GROMACS .gro file of C-alpha atoms in nm:
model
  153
    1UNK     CA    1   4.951  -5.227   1.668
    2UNK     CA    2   5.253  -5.334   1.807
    3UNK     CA    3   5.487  -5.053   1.987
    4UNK     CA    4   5.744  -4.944   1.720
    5UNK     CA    5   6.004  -4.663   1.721
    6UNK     CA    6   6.080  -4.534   1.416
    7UNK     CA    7   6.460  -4.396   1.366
    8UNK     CA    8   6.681  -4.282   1.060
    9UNK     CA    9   6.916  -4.553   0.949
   10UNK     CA   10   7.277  -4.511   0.972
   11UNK     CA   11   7.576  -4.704   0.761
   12UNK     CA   12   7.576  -4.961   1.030
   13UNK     CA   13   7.206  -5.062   0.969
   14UNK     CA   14   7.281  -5.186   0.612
   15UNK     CA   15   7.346  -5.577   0.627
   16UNK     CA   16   7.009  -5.591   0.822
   17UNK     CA   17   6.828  -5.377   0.566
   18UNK     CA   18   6.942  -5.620   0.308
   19UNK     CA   19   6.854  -5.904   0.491
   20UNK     CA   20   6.499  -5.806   0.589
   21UNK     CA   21   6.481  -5.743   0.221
   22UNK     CA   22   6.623  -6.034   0.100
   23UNK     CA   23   6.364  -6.285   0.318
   24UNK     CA   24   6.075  -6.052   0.230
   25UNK     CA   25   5.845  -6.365   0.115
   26UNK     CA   26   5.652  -6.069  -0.106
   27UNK     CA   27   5.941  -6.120  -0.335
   28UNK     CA   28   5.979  -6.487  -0.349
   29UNK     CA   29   5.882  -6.656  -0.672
   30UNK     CA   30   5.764  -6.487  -0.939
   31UNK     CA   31   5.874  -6.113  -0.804
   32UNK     CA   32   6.244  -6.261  -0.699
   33UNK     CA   33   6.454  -6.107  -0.983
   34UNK     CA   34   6.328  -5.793  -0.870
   35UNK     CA   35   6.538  -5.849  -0.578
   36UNK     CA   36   6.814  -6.096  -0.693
   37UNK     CA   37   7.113  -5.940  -0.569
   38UNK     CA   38   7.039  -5.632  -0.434
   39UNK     CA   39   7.222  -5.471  -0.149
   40UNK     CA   40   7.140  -5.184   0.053
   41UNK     CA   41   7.426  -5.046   0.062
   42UNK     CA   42   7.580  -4.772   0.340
   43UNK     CA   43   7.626  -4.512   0.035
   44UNK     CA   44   7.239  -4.555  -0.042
   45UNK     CA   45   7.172  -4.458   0.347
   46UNK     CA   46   7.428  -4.195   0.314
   47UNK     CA   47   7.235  -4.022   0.009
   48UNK     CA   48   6.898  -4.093   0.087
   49UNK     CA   49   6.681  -4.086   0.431
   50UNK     CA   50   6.583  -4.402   0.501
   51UNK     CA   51   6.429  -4.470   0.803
   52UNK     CA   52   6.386  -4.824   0.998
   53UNK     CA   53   6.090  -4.915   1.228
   54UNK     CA   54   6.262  -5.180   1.544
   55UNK     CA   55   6.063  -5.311   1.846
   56UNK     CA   56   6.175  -5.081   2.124
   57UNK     CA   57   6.241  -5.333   2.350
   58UNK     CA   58   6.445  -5.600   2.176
   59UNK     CA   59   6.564  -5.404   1.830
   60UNK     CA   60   6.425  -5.617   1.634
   61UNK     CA   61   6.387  -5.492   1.294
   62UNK     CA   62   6.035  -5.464   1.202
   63UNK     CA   63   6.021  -5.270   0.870
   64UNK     CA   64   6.205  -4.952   0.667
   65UNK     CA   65   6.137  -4.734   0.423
   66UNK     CA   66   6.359  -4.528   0.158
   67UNK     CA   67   6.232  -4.142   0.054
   68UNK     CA   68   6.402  -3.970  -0.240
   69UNK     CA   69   6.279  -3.613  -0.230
   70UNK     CA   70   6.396  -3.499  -0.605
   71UNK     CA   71   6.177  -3.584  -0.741
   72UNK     CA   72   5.970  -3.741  -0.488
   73UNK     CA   73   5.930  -4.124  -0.465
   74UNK     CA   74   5.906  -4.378  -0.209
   75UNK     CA   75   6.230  -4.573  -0.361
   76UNK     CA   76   6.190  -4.862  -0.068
   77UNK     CA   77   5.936  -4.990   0.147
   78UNK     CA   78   5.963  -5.333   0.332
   79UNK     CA   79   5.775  -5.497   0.667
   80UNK     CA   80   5.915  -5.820   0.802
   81UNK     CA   81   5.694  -6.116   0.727
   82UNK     CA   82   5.674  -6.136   1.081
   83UNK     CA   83   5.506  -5.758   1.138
   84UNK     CA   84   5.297  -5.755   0.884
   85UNK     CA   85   4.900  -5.728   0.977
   86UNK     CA   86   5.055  -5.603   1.345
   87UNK     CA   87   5.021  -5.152   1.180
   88UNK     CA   88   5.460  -5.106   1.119
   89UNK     CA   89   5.337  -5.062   0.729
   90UNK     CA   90   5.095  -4.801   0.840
   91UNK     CA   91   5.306  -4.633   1.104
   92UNK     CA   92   5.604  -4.616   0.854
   93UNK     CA   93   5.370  -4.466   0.547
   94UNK     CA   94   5.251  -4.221   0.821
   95UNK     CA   95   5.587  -4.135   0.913
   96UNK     CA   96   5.674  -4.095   0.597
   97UNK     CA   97   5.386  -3.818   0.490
   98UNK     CA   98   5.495  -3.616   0.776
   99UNK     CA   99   5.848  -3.584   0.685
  100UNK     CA  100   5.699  -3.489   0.314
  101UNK     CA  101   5.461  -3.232   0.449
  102UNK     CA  102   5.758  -3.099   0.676
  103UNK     CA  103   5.967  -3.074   0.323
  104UNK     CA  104   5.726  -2.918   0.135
  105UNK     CA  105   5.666  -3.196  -0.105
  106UNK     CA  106   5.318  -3.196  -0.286
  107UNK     CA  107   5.271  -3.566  -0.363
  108UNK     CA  108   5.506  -3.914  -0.358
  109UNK     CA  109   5.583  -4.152  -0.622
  110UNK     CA  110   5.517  -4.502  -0.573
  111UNK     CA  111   5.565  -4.770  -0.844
  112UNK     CA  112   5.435  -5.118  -0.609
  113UNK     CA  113   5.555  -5.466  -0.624
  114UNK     CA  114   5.176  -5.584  -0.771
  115UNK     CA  115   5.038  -5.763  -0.445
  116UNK     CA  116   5.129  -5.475  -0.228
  117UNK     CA  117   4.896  -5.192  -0.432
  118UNK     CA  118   4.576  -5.266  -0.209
  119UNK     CA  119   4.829  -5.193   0.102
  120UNK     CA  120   4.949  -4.874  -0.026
  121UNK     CA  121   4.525  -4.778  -0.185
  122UNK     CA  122   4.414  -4.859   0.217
  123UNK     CA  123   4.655  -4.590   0.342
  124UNK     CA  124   4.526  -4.314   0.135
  125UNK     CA  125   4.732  -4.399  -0.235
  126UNK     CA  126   4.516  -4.341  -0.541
  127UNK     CA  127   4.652  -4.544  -0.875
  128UNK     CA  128   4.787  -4.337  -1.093
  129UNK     CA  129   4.913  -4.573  -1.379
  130UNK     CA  130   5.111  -4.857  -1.477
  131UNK     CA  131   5.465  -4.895  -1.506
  132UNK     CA  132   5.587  -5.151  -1.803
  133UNK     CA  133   5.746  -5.452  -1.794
  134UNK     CA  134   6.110  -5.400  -1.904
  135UNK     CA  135   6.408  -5.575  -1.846
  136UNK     CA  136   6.371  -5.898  -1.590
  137UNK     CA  137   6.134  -5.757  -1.444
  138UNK     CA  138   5.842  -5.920  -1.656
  139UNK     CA  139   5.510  -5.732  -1.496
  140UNK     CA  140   5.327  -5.389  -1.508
  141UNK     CA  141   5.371  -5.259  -1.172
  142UNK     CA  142   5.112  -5.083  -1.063
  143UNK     CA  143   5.259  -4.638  -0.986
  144UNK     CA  144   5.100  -4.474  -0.727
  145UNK     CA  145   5.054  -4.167  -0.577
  146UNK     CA  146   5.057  -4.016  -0.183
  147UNK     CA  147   4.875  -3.657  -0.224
  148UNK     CA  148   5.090  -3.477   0.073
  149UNK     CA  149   5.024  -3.121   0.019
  150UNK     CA  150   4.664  -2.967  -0.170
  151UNK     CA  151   4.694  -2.690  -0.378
  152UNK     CA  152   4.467  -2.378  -0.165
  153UNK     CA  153   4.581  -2.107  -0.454
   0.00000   0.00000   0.00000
């Protein structure tokens, strides 16, 4: 794995978000309307804790992640073309279940771009159903779920 900190992003990170987003090759093709136009904007980082994962020694974006807590869903999750295979998915997901399991929250919501579901079942996911096509984007997308907290009643 590759040495990553991982840090909440501010209003200033937003044009990079986007970008990262924006040459995500996952999402060229057949996914790109899902992205066409979309803007992470600093009122989304404002709202919602988002957190970025940068190569300590040079910044470099690596990969983020967005969590919305009510109800619970993992509302963004991108690695750089370049960091993928190198663990920044797996530290980020990992980062992410701790800050749920701080909160209190029993399980996260994740509806998947299709090609990313075996990423998301190798770091503990289980498939929960499908999400229709609707709108432009023409697919089921596989939904997901992170168990954070077990019931012990």
């Amino acid at each position: 794995m590759t040495d990553t900190t991982i840090r909440r992003a501010d209003e200033t990170d937003a044009d990079r978000l986007t970008e990262l987003i924006q040459a995500s090759s996952a999402y060229h093709g057949e996914y790109a309307p899902m992205i066409e136009g979309y803007r992470v904007t600093p009122e989304y980082l404002a709202r919602h804790e988002v957190f970025l994962a940068a190569d300590p020694a040079t910044g470099r974006l690596l990969g983020f992640y967005g969590l919305i807590r009510e109800p619970a869903e993992l509302d963004l999750m991108f690695v750089a073309d370049e960091a993928q295979g190198l663990g920044t998915g797996r530290a980020l997901i990992a980062h992410m279940l701790e800050l749920a399991r701080e909160a209190g929250i029993a399980a996260v919501r994740v509806v998947s771009n299709p090609p990313a579901e075996r990423f998301y079942l190798r770091v503990g996911a289980e498939r929960v159903g499908t999400c229709p096509a609707r709108g432009r984007i023409t697919w089921d997308r596989p939904e997901l779920r992170f168990t954070v907290l077990e019931f012990t009643g």
